């Protein structure tokens, strides 16, 4: 397993590779050519940014079997996809801003796949080589607006509604990861990606047959049972095994 972050030190933005408590600065692009330099920082020296710069954030609707069973929905025949705009992206530690338009904003803990190379019309059997790694994502949703609108764009797209990070982990089994959401210190969602309706390869293949995926693009893989509302002052943590904890506060 390798772990990467994107960070700011003074005015310079770089990728870094994590080695225990130390971040080794990378020169170049983790999705292309790069080298690990001998410049190292501790976490207290740097500011963590979103782990990559996607051209799109694709999200999958219902994708956990237990969640489907508990809400009484039949298993979908194909993934439901929607998009979140890049302006919704929020770094680890950033504040989720509650919009005036909504009376109910919910968290949704998700495992996010990070695409490593251009993927168009690929088959599930070849999908693994296009996945660079995984990170944590919170698919923050204005639930009242989602129910009111036919399209989910408004409900899913407010600024700060897509916290992601803090790091990207590579070389792990993306279809067997524990995922947890912790709301003000209390666990509210707890599952494992082995409960996926569509596994990571099927998801990447499906989306690549709709739109070309570019390096750094994000696919959020759906949320397990236990979603719930947030209020100002809350702390929300999305914890994914082998990745870490994405923490954000709400205002
Ligand atoms: Mg979701």
CSV table of C-alpha atoms and ligand atoms in Angstrom, one decimal:
chain,number,residue,atom,x,y,z
A,1,UNK,CA,0.0,0.0,0.0
A,2,UNK,CA,1.1,3.6,-0.7
A,3,UNK,CA,-0.6,6.7,0.5
A,4,UNK,CA,-0.6,10.2,-1.1
A,5,UNK,CA,-1.7,13.6,-0.1
A,6,UNK,CA,-1.8,17.0,-1.7
A,7,UNK,CA,-0.7,19.8,0.5
A,8,UNK,CA,0.4,23.4,0.8
A,9,UNK,CA,3.6,24.5,2.4
A,10,UNK,CA,4.0,28.3,2.5
A,11,UNK,CA,2.7,29.2,-1.0
A,12,UNK,CA,3.8,26.0,-2.8
A,13,UNK,CA,1.3,23.2,-3.6
A,14,UNK,CA,2.7,19.7,-4.0
A,15,UNK,CA,1.7,16.1,-3.8
A,16,UNK,CA,3.4,14.0,-1.1
A,17,UNK,CA,3.9,10.4,-0.2
A,18,UNK,CA,3.2,9.4,3.4
A,19,UNK,CA,5.8,7.5,5.3
A,20,UNK,CA,4.5,7.0,8.8
A,21,UNK,CA,4.4,10.4,10.4
A,22,UNK,CA,6.4,12.1,7.6
A,23,UNK,CA,5.4,13.4,4.2
A,24,UNK,CA,8.0,13.2,1.4
A,25,UNK,CA,7.4,15.9,-1.1
A,26,UNK,CA,6.8,14.7,-4.7
A,27,UNK,CA,7.9,16.6,-7.7
A,28,UNK,CA,5.5,16.1,-10.7
A,29,UNK,CA,2.1,14.6,-11.0
A,30,UNK,CA,1.1,11.4,-9.1
A,31,UNK,CA,-1.0,10.4,-12.2
A,32,UNK,CA,1.9,10.8,-14.6
A,33,UNK,CA,5.6,11.3,-14.2
A,34,UNK,CA,6.9,12.1,-10.7
A,35,UNK,CA,9.8,11.6,-8.4
A,36,UNK,CA,9.9,11.5,-4.6
A,37,UNK,CA,12.3,14.2,-3.4
A,38,UNK,CA,14.3,14.1,-0.2
A,39,UNK,CA,12.3,17.1,1.2
A,40,UNK,CA,10.2,15.9,4.2
A,41,UNK,CA,7.6,17.5,6.4
A,42,UNK,CA,5.6,16.6,9.4
A,43,UNK,CA,1.8,17.0,9.3
A,44,UNK,CA,2.0,20.0,11.6
A,45,UNK,CA,4.3,21.8,9.0
A,46,UNK,CA,1.8,21.7,6.1
A,47,UNK,CA,-1.9,22.3,5.2
A,48,UNK,CA,-3.8,19.3,3.7
A,49,UNK,CA,-5.7,20.1,0.5
A,50,UNK,CA,-8.2,18.0,-1.4
A,51,UNK,CA,-6.2,14.9,-2.4
A,52,UNK,CA,-6.4,15.5,-6.2
A,53,UNK,CA,-8.0,17.9,-8.7
A,54,UNK,CA,-10.8,16.0,-10.4
A,55,UNK,CA,-12.5,17.2,-13.7
A,56,UNK,CA,-15.7,15.6,-12.3
A,57,UNK,CA,-17.1,14.0,-9.2
A,58,UNK,CA,-19.4,11.1,-10.3
A,59,UNK,CA,-21.7,9.6,-7.6
A,60,UNK,CA,-23.5,6.3,-7.5
A,61,UNK,CA,-27.0,6.1,-5.9
A,62,UNK,CA,-28.1,3.0,-3.9
A,63,UNK,CA,-25.2,0.6,-3.9
A,64,UNK,CA,-25.3,-1.4,-0.6
A,65,UNK,CA,-27.4,-4.5,-0.3
A,66,UNK,CA,-28.3,-4.1,3.4
A,67,UNK,CA,-29.3,-0.5,2.8
A,68,UNK,CA,-31.6,-1.6,-0.1
A,69,UNK,CA,-33.1,-4.3,2.1
A,70,UNK,CA,-33.7,-2.0,5.0
A,71,UNK,CA,-35.4,0.7,3.0
A,72,UNK,CA,-37.4,-1.9,1.1
A,73,UNK,CA,-36.0,-1.2,-2.3
A,74,UNK,CA,-35.3,-3.8,-5.0
A,75,UNK,CA,-31.7,-4.2,-6.1
A,76,UNK,CA,-31.2,-1.9,-9.1
A,77,UNK,CA,-30.3,-3.5,-12.5
A,78,UNK,CA,-27.7,-0.9,-13.3
A,79,UNK,CA,-26.0,1.9,-11.3
A,80,UNK,CA,-27.8,5.2,-10.9
A,81,UNK,CA,-25.3,8.0,-11.5
A,82,UNK,CA,-25.2,11.8,-10.9
A,83,UNK,CA,-22.6,14.5,-10.7
A,84,UNK,CA,-21.4,16.9,-8.1
A,85,UNK,CA,-19.6,20.1,-9.3
A,86,UNK,CA,-16.0,20.8,-8.5
A,87,UNK,CA,-17.0,23.9,-6.6
A,88,UNK,CA,-18.6,21.5,-4.0
A,89,UNK,CA,-15.2,20.0,-3.2
A,90,UNK,CA,-14.1,20.6,0.4
A,91,UNK,CA,-10.8,19.7,2.0
A,92,UNK,CA,-10.2,17.7,5.2
A,93,UNK,CA,-10.8,20.1,8.2
A,94,UNK,CA,-13.0,22.5,6.1
A,95,UNK,CA,-16.4,23.7,7.1
A,96,UNK,CA,-19.6,22.4,5.5
A,97,UNK,CA,-21.8,25.4,5.1
A,98,UNK,CA,-25.6,24.9,5.6
A,99,UNK,CA,-27.5,26.6,2.8
A,100,UNK,CA,-30.4,28.9,3.6
A,101,UNK,CA,-32.6,27.1,0.9
A,102,UNK,CA,-32.6,23.8,2.9
A,103,UNK,CA,-34.1,22.7,6.2
A,104,UNK,CA,-32.5,19.2,6.2
A,105,UNK,CA,-28.9,18.5,5.3
A,106,UNK,CA,-27.7,14.9,5.6
A,107,UNK,CA,-24.3,13.2,5.7
A,108,UNK,CA,-23.5,10.2,3.5
A,109,UNK,CA,-20.3,8.4,4.1
A,110,UNK,CA,-18.8,7.0,0.9
A,111,UNK,CA,-15.7,5.3,-0.4
A,112,UNK,CA,-14.4,7.3,-3.4
A,113,UNK,CA,-12.5,5.7,-6.2
A,114,UNK,CA,-9.7,7.8,-7.8
A,115,UNK,CA,-9.1,7.3,-11.5
A,116,UNK,CA,-5.5,6.9,-12.5
A,117,UNK,CA,-5.6,7.0,-16.3
A,118,UNK,CA,-7.9,7.9,-19.2
A,119,UNK,CA,-10.8,5.4,-19.1
A,120,UNK,CA,-13.3,5.1,-22.0
A,121,UNK,CA,-15.5,2.1,-22.8
A,122,UNK,CA,-13.5,-0.3,-20.6
A,123,UNK,CA,-14.8,-3.7,-19.4
A,124,UNK,CA,-15.0,-4.7,-15.8
A,125,UNK,CA,-12.1,-7.2,-16.2
A,126,UNK,CA,-9.7,-4.4,-17.2
A,127,UNK,CA,-11.1,-1.8,-14.7
A,128,UNK,CA,-8.6,-2.4,-11.9
A,129,UNK,CA,-5.7,-1.0,-13.9
A,130,UNK,CA,-7.6,2.3,-14.2
A,131,UNK,CA,-8.2,2.8,-10.5
A,132,UNK,CA,-5.4,4.7,-8.9
A,133,UNK,CA,-6.7,4.3,-5.3
A,134,UNK,CA,-9.4,5.3,-2.9
A,135,UNK,CA,-10.2,8.1,-0.6
A,136,UNK,CA,-13.1,9.2,1.8
A,137,UNK,CA,-16.0,11.3,0.6
A,138,UNK,CA,-19.0,12.8,2.3
A,139,UNK,CA,-21.9,13.1,-0.2
A,140,UNK,CA,-23.6,15.9,1.7
A,141,UNK,CA,-27.2,16.1,0.6
A,142,UNK,CA,-30.0,18.6,1.1
A,143,UNK,CA,-32.6,15.8,1.6
A,144,UNK,CA,-35.7,18.1,1.5
A,145,UNK,CA,-34.6,19.5,-1.9
A,146,UNK,CA,-33.8,16.0,-3.2
A,147,UNK,CA,-37.3,14.9,-2.4
A,148,UNK,CA,-38.8,18.1,-3.9
A,149,UNK,CA,-36.8,18.2,-7.2
A,150,UNK,CA,-36.9,15.7,-10.0
A,151,UNK,CA,-33.2,16.2,-10.7
A,152,UNK,CA,-30.8,16.0,-7.8
A,153,UNK,CA,-28.5,18.7,-9.0
A,154,UNK,CA,-29.5,21.3,-6.5
A,155,UNK,CA,-29.7,18.9,-3.5
A,156,UNK,CA,-26.1,17.6,-4.1
A,157,UNK,CA,-24.3,20.7,-5.5
A,158,UNK,CA,-24.1,23.4,-2.9
A,159,UNK,CA,-20.6,24.7,-2.2
A,160,UNK,CA,-18.8,22.5,0.4
A,161,UNK,CA,-21.2,19.6,-0.2
A,162,UNK,CA,-18.3,17.3,-1.3
A,163,UNK,CA,-15.7,16.9,1.4
A,164,UNK,CA,-13.0,14.5,0.3
A,165,UNK,CA,-9.7,13.2,1.4
A,166,UNK,CA,-7.5,13.4,3.3
A,167,UNK,CA,-5.3,10.9,1.6
A,168,UNK,CA,-5.4,8.5,-1.4
A,169,UNK,CA,-4.5,4.8,-0.6
A,170,UNK,CA,-3.4,2.6,-3.4
A,171,UNK,CA,-2.8,-1.1,-3.8
A,172,UNK,CA,-5.6,-2.3,-1.5
A,173,UNK,CA,-8.7,-4.4,-2.1
A,174,UNK,CA,-11.3,-1.7,-2.8
A,175,UNK,CA,-14.2,-4.2,-2.5
A,176,UNK,CA,-13.4,-5.2,1.1
A,177,UNK,CA,-13.0,-2.0,3.1
A,178,UNK,CA,-14.7,-1.1,6.4
A,179,UNK,CA,-16.5,2.3,6.2
A,180,UNK,CA,-17.9,4.2,9.1
A,181,UNK,CA,-19.5,7.6,9.7
A,182,UNK,CA,-19.0,9.2,13.1
A,183,UNK,CA,-21.4,12.1,14.0
A,184,UNK,CA,-20.2,14.1,17.1
A,185,UNK,CA,-18.2,11.1,18.3
A,186,UNK,CA,-21.1,8.6,17.8
A,187,UNK,CA,-20.9,5.9,15.0
A,188,UNK,CA,-24.0,6.3,12.8
A,189,UNK,CA,-23.1,4.3,9.7
A,190,UNK,CA,-20.9,1.2,9.6
A,191,UNK,CA,-20.5,-1.2,6.8
A,192,UNK,CA,-18.0,-2.8,4.4
A,193,UNK,CA,-17.6,-2.4,0.6
A,194,UNK,CA,-18.0,-6.2,0.3
A,195,UNK,CA,-21.8,-5.4,0.6
A,196,UNK,CA,-21.7,-3.4,-2.7
A,197,UNK,CA,-24.4,-4.1,-5.2
A,198,UNK,CA,-22.0,-3.1,-8.0
A,199,UNK,CA,-18.3,-3.6,-7.2
A,200,UNK,CA,-15.6,-1.1,-8.0
A,201,UNK,CA,-14.7,-2.7,-11.4
A,202,UNK,CA,-18.4,-2.8,-12.5
A,203,UNK,CA,-18.8,0.8,-11.5
A,204,UNK,CA,-15.7,2.1,-13.3
A,205,UNK,CA,-16.7,0.1,-16.4
A,206,UNK,CA,-20.3,1.4,-16.3
A,207,UNK,CA,-19.3,5.1,-15.9
A,208,UNK,CA,-16.6,4.8,-18.6
A,209,UNK,CA,-19.2,3.7,-21.1
A,210,UNK,CA,-21.1,7.0,-20.4
A,211,UNK,CA,-18.3,9.5,-20.1
A,212,UNK,CA,-14.5,9.4,-20.5
A,213,UNK,CA,-12.8,9.4,-17.1
A,214,UNK,CA,-9.6,11.4,-16.7
A,215,UNK,CA,-6.8,11.0,-14.2
A,216,UNK,CA,-7.8,12.3,-10.8
A,217,UNK,CA,-11.6,12.0,-11.5
A,218,UNK,CA,-13.6,10.8,-8.5
A,219,UNK,CA,-16.4,8.2,-8.4
A,220,UNK,CA,-18.2,8.1,-5.0
A,221,UNK,CA,-19.5,4.5,-4.6
A,222,UNK,CA,-22.8,5.1,-2.6
A,223,UNK,CA,-23.6,5.2,1.0
A,224,UNK,CA,-24.6,2.4,3.5
A,225,UNK,CA,-27.5,2.4,5.9
A,226,UNK,CA,-27.7,5.0,8.6
A,227,UNK,CA,-27.8,8.4,6.9
A,228,UNK,CA,-28.9,11.3,9.1
A,229,UNK,CA,-29.2,15.1,9.5
A,230,UNK,CA,-26.5,17.6,10.6
A,231,UNK,CA,-26.7,20.9,12.4
A,232,UNK,CA,-24.4,23.9,12.9
A,233,UNK,CA,-21.5,23.0,15.2
A,234,UNK,CA,-21.5,19.3,14.4
A,235,UNK,CA,-18.3,17.3,13.7
A,236,UNK,CA,-18.6,14.7,10.9
A,237,UNK,CA,-16.0,12.1,10.3
A,238,UNK,CA,-15.9,9.6,7.4
A,239,UNK,CA,-13.5,6.7,8.2
A,240,UNK,CA,-12.4,4.3,5.6
A,241,UNK,CA,-10.1,1.3,6.4
A,242,UNK,CA,-6.5,1.8,5.2
A,243,UNK,CA,-7.3,5.4,4.2
A,244,UNK,CA,-8.0,7.3,7.4
A,245,UNK,CA,-10.5,9.8,8.7
A,246,UNK,CA,-12.0,12.7,6.8
A,247,UNK,CA,-13.1,15.3,9.4
A,248,UNK,CA,-15.3,18.3,8.8
A,249,UNK,CA,-17.3,20.7,10.9
A,250,UNK,CA,-20.7,22.2,10.0
A,251,UNK,CA,-21.7,25.8,10.1
B,1,LIG,MG1,-24.6,9.3,-1.9
